[in-house]
Structure formats: structure tokens, C-alpha cells
Short mmCIF file of C-alpha atoms in Angstrom, two decimals:
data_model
loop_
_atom_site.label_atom_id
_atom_site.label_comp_id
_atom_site.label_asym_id
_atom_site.label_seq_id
_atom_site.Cartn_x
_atom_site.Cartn_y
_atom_site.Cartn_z
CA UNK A 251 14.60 -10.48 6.95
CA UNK A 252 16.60 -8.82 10.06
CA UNK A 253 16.95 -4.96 10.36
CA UNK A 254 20.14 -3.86 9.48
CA UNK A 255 21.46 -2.68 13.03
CA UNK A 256 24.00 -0.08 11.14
CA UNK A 257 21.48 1.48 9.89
CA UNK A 258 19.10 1.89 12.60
CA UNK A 259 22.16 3.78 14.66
CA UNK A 260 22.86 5.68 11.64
CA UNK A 261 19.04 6.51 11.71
CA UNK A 262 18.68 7.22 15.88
CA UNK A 263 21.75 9.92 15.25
CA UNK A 264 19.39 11.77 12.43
CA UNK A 265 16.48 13.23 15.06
CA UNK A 266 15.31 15.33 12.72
CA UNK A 267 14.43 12.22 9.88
CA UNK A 268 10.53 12.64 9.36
CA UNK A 269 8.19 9.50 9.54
CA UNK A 270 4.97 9.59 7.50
CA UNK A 271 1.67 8.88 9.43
CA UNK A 272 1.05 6.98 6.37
CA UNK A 273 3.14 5.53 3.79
CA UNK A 274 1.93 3.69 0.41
CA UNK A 275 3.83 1.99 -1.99
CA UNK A 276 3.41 0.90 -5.44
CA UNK A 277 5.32 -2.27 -5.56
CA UNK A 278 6.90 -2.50 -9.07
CA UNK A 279 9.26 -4.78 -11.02
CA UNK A 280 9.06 -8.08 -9.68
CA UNK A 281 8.64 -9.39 -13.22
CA UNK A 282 11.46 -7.20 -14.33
CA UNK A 283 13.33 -8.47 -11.27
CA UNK A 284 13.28 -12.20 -12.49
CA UNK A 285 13.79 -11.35 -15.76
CA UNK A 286 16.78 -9.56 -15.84
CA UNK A 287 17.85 -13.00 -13.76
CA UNK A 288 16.79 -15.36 -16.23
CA UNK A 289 13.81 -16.57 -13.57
CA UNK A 290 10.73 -17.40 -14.42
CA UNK A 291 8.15 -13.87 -13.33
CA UNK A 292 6.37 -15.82 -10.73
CA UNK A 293 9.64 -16.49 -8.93
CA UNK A 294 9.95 -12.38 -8.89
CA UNK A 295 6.02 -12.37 -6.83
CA UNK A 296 7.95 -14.64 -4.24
CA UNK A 297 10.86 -12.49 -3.88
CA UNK A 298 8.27 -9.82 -3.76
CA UNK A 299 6.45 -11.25 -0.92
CA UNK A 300 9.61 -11.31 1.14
CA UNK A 301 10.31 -7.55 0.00
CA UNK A 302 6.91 -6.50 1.63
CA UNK A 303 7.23 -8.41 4.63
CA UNK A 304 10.54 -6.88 5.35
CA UNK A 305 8.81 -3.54 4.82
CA UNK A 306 6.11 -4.44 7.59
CA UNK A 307 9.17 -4.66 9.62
CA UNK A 308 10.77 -1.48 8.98
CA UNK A 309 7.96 0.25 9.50
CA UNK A 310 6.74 -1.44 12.83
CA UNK A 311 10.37 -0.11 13.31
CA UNK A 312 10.86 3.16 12.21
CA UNK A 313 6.95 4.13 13.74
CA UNK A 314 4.93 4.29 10.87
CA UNK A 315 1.20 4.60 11.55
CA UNK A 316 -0.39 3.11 8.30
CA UNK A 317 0.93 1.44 4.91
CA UNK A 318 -1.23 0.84 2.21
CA UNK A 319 0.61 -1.26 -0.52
CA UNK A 320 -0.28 -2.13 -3.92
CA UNK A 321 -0.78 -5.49 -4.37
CA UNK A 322 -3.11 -6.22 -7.55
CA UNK A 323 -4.67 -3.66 -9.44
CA UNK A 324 -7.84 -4.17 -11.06
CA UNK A 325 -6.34 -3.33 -14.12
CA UNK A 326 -4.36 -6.01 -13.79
CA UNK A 327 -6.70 -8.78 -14.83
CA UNK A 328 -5.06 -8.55 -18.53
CA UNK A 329 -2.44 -10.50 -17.67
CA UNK A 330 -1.90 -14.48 -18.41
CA UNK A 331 -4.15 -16.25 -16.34
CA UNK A 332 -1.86 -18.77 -14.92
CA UNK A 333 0.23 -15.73 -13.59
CA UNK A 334 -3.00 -14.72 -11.82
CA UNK A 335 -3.60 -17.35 -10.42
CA UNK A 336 -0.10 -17.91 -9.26
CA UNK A 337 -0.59 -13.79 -7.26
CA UNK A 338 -4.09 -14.84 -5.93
CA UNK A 339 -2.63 -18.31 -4.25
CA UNK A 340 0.87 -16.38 -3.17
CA UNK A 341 -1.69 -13.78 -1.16
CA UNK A 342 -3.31 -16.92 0.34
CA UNK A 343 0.30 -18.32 1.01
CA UNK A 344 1.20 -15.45 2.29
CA UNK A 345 -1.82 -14.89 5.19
CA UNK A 346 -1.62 -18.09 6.22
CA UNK A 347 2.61 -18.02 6.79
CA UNK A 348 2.05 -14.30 8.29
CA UNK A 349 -0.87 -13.95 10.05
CA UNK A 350 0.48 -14.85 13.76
CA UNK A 351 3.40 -13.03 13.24
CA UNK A 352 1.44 -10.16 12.12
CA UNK A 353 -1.09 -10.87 15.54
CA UNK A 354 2.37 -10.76 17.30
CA UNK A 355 2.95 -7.61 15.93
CA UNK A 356 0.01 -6.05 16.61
CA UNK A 357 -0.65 -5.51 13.40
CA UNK A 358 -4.10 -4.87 12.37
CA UNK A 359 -4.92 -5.95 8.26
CA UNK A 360 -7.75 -3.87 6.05
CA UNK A 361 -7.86 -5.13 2.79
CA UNK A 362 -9.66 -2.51 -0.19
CA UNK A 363 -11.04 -3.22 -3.29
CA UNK A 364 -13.93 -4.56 -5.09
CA UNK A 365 -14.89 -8.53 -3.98
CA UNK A 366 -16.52 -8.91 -7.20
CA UNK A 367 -14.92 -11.46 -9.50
CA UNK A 368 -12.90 -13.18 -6.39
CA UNK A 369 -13.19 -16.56 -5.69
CA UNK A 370 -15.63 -17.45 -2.46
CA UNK A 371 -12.93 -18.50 -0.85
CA UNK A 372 -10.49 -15.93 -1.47
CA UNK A 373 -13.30 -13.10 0.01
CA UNK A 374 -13.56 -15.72 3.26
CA UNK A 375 -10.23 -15.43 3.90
CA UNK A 376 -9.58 -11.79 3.20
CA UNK A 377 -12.74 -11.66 5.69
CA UNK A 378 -11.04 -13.72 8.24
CA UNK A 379 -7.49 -11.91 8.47
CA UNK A 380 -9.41 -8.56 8.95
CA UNK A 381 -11.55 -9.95 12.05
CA UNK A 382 -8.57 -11.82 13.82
CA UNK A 383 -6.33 -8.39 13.37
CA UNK A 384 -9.42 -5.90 14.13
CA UNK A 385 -8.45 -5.37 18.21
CA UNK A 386 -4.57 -4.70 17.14
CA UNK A 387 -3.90 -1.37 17.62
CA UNK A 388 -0.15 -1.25 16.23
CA UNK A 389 0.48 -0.73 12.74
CA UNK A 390 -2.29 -0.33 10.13
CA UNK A 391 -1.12 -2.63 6.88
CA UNK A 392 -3.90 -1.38 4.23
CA UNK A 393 -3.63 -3.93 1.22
CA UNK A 394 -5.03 -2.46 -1.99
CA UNK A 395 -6.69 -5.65 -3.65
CA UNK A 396 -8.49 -6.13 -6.94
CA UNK A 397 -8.15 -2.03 -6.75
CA UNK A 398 -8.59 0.85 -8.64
CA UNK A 399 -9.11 4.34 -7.70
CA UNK A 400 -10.98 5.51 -10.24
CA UNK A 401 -13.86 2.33 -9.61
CA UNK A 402 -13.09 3.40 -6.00
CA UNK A 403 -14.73 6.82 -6.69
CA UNK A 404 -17.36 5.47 -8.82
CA UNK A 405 -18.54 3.19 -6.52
CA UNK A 406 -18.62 5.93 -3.74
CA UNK A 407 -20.97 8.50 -6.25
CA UNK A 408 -22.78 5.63 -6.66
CA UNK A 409 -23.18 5.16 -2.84
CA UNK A 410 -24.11 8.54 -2.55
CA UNK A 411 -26.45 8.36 -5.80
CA UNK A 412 -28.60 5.66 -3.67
CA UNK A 413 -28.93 7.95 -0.57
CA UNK A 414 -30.19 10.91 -2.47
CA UNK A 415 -32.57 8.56 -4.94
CA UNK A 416 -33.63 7.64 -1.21
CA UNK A 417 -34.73 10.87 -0.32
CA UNK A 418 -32.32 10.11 2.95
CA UNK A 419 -29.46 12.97 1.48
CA UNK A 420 -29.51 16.04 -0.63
CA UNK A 421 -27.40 17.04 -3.47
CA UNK A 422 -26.21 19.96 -1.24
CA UNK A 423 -24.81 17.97 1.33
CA UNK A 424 -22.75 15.76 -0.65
CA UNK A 425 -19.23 17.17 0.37
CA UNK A 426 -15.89 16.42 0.19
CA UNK A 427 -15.95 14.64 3.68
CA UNK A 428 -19.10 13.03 3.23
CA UNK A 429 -17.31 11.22 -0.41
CA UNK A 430 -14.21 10.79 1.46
CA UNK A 431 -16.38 8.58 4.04
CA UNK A 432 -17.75 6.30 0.89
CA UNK A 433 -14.42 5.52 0.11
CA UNK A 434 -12.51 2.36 0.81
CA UNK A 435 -10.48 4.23 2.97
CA UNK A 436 -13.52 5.70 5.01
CA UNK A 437 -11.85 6.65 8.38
CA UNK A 438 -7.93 6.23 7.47
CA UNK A 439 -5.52 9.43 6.90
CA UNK A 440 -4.67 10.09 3.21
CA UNK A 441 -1.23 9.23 2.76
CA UNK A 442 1.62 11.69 3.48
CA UNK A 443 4.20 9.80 1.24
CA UNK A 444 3.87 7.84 -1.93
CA UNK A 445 6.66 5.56 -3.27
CA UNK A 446 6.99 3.29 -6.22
CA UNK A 447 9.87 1.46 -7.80
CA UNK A 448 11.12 0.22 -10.99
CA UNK A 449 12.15 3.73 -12.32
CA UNK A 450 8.74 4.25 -13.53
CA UNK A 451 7.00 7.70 -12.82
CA UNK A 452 3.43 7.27 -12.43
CA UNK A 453 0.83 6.58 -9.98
CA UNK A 454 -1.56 4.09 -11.90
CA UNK A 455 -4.66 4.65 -10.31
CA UNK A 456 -3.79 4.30 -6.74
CA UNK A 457 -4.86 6.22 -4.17
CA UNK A 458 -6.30 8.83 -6.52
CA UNK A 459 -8.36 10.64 -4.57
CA UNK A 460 -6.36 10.06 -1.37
CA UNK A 461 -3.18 11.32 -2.98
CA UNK A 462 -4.25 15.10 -3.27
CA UNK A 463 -1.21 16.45 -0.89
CA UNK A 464 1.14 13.26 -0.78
CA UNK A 465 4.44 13.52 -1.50
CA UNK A 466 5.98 11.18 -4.43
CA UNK A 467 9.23 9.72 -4.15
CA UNK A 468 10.47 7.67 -7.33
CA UNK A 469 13.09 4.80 -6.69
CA UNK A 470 15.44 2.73 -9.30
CA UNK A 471 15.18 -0.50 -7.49
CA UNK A 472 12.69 -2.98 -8.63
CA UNK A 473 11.12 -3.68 -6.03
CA UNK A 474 12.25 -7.09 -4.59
CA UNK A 475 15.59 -5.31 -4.37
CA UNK A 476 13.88 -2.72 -2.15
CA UNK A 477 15.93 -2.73 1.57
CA UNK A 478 16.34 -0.42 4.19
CA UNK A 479 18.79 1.06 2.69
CA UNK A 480 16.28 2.44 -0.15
CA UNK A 481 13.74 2.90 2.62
CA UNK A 482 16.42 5.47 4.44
CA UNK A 483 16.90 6.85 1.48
CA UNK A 484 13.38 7.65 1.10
CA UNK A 485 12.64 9.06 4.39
CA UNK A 486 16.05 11.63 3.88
CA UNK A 487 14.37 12.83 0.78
CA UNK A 488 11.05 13.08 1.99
CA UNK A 489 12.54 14.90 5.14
CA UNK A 490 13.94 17.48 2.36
CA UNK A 491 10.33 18.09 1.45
CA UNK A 492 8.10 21.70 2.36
CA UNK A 493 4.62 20.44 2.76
CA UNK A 494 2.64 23.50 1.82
CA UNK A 495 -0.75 22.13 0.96
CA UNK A 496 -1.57 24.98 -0.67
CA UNK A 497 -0.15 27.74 1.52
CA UNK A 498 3.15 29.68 1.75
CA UNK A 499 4.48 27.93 4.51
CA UNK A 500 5.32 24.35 5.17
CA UNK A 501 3.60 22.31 7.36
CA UNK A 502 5.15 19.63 9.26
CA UNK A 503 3.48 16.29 9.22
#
């Protein structure tokens, strides 16, 4: 999908429009999308595919550092199987359409989430698109896979747990940092700006721990219908924003 060039003048006139460091988006409503069409859901997952890799684009664009997008939650292994199945081989699709455009781009993949419960082949080629993209040093697409945050934090005590069992770490010097570097997200910045579409209001165990100081932004669109319009939109109100984190004055990010 081409960048609206309207919109990118109207955006170069607007200096003082603030970009997050890192965005992440809860991508909701593609079921709700082809339903209120009459479509089948899976044919909502395809238009959602093209709604993410438009939103690569716009933020190769629009210089943001990191996006972390949420593509299958571990919760979401209660749905029908055969619409599983369809959102595990639409990610393979997808990697094997993208992946030299995403090379071109200098795009560098990190997929998080558990690997338990994947099929072999599915873990090889999350495995592969993270070593051919590891020397990019562009845009950081994080995609949250078979995720949840609260497992996420788990499996970092747990981590932790082990080292101290060991004898190799105390009790006392089990910090904030030191859990932060167990995480899936050891070594990324926590997110500055959190959307997710659909009209619902809710983060559903993403980013949980990560999230302490990011702003929210709730949209209408589901999200296949998510453009740069809506992404403008976004940035304006998350330029409106005093990012205190805790203090009396705002901080600029």
C-alpha cells in the first residue's frame, strides 16, 4: 500500500508532531471487519496482513525506532482450530512474501513468545527470519507471538528462581533491571505509545510489564481499516500528551 503523499506534506508542515521511539499495537477487529461485510473471518486475517504491512511502511516513514505488534496471544488458543491454523499458515505466508522487502528495508525481525506448543517448523522459520534480519539496523518490527505478559513474567521469576536455587544470584539482587533483562524484551525500550483498535479499551495482557509509563491511545477503526490517516491521528493526540512519569513536569520523549 503507497503512502498517501497529502498526508506526508500535511505531516512535514506539523514540526512539532512527536514520534514514539517505540510504538505497539494491539491489532483488533479483523473478525469484526469481515463480518460486518458478510466475509468469511479468515478473509479479515488477510486484510489484516496488508493493514500491518502498510504500518511497517509508515513507520519506516514517519522514523519510528521499534514496533511491537500483537499478532497471536496465547490466550488465543480457544478459538476454532481451523481458524488457527488458517493465522499460523498466514504468518508463514506472510515471511516468506515479506522477508526481502523487509531485508530491503533494513528491517530487523524479533519475534517474542513462548515456542512451546508450535509446530517444528513454525519455530525454524521464526528462527530463520530473525538471523537473516539480525545485521539490519533500521527499524525494529517486534512480533508478539504465542504471547502473554503475564507467562512473560512468570517465566522471567522463574529464570531468576534457577539462578538463586544455583547459588549464582541472591534474593537481594533481584531488581527491577535485572527482571526487566529476563524478559522477552531483554535489551529493547518499553514502549512510549500503545494503540489498539476496534473501540475496545483494554490492554489484554500485552506488554504488561513494559507498559508502566506508555501512553494509550484507543481507535474506532477495526483494524484492517487502520490507514495513515488513523495513524496521523494518533501521533496528533499523542503529541497532546504530558509525559510525567511520575513527576510534575512533562518529559519529552
Amino acid at each position: 500500500m503507497s503512502i498517501d503523499p497529502a498526508i506526508n506534506t500535511e505531516f512535514a508542515q506539523r514540526p512539532r508532531l512527536r514520534i514514539p521511539a517505540h510504538l505497539g499495537v494491539i491489532m483488533d477487529g479483523n473478525g469484526r471487519w469481515a463480518q460486518a461485510r458478510g466475509k468469511r473471518r479468515t478473509e479479515g486475517h488477510i486484510e489484516g496482513v496488508k493493514a500491518l504491512r502498510n504500518l511497517v511502511e509508515l513507520c519506516i516513514t514517519y522514523g519510528v525506532g521499534h514496533l511491537t505488534v500483537f499478532s497471536f496471544s496465547s490466550e488465543n488458543w480457544t478459538r476454532p482450530k481451523d481458524e488457527i491454523s488458517f493465522i499460523f499458515n498466514l504468518l508463514r505466508r506472510f515471511v516468506a512474501s515479506d522477508l526481502q522487502r523487509l531485508i530491503r528495508n533494513n528491517v530487523r525481525v524479533r519475534i517474542i513468545g513462548s515456542r512451546e506448543g508450535l509446530e517444528p517448523s513454525l519455530v525454524r522459520l521464526i528462527d530463520d527470519v530473525e538471523a537473516k534480519t539480525a545485521a539490519n539496523t533500521g527499524l525494529v518490527l517486534i512480533v508478539a507471538f504465542n504471547y502473554g505478559g503475564k507467562a512473560e513474567i512468570a517465566e522471567a521469576a522463574r529464570k531468576l528462581a534457577r539462578e538463586v536455587a544455583a547459588g549464582r544470584l541472591s534474593p537481594e539482587d533481584i531488581t527491577e533491571e535485572r527482571l526487566a533483562g529476563a524478559l522477552y524484551t531483554a535489551g529493547l525500550p518499553d514502549p512510549d505509545l500503545i494503540i489498539r483498535t476496534s473501540g475496545e479499551q483494554r490492554i489484554s495482557n500485552f506488554l504488561l510489564w513494559q507498559a508502566a509509563y506508555a501512553e494509550f491511545v484507543f481507535v474506532e477503526e477495526n483494524w484492517p481499516d487502520f490507514d495513515e490517516a488513523s495513524f496521523v491521528r494518533v501521533l496528533e493526540a499523542f503529541s497532546r500528551r504530558d509525559r510525567r512519569f511520575g513527576g510534575i513536569e512533562a518529559v519529552q520523549s
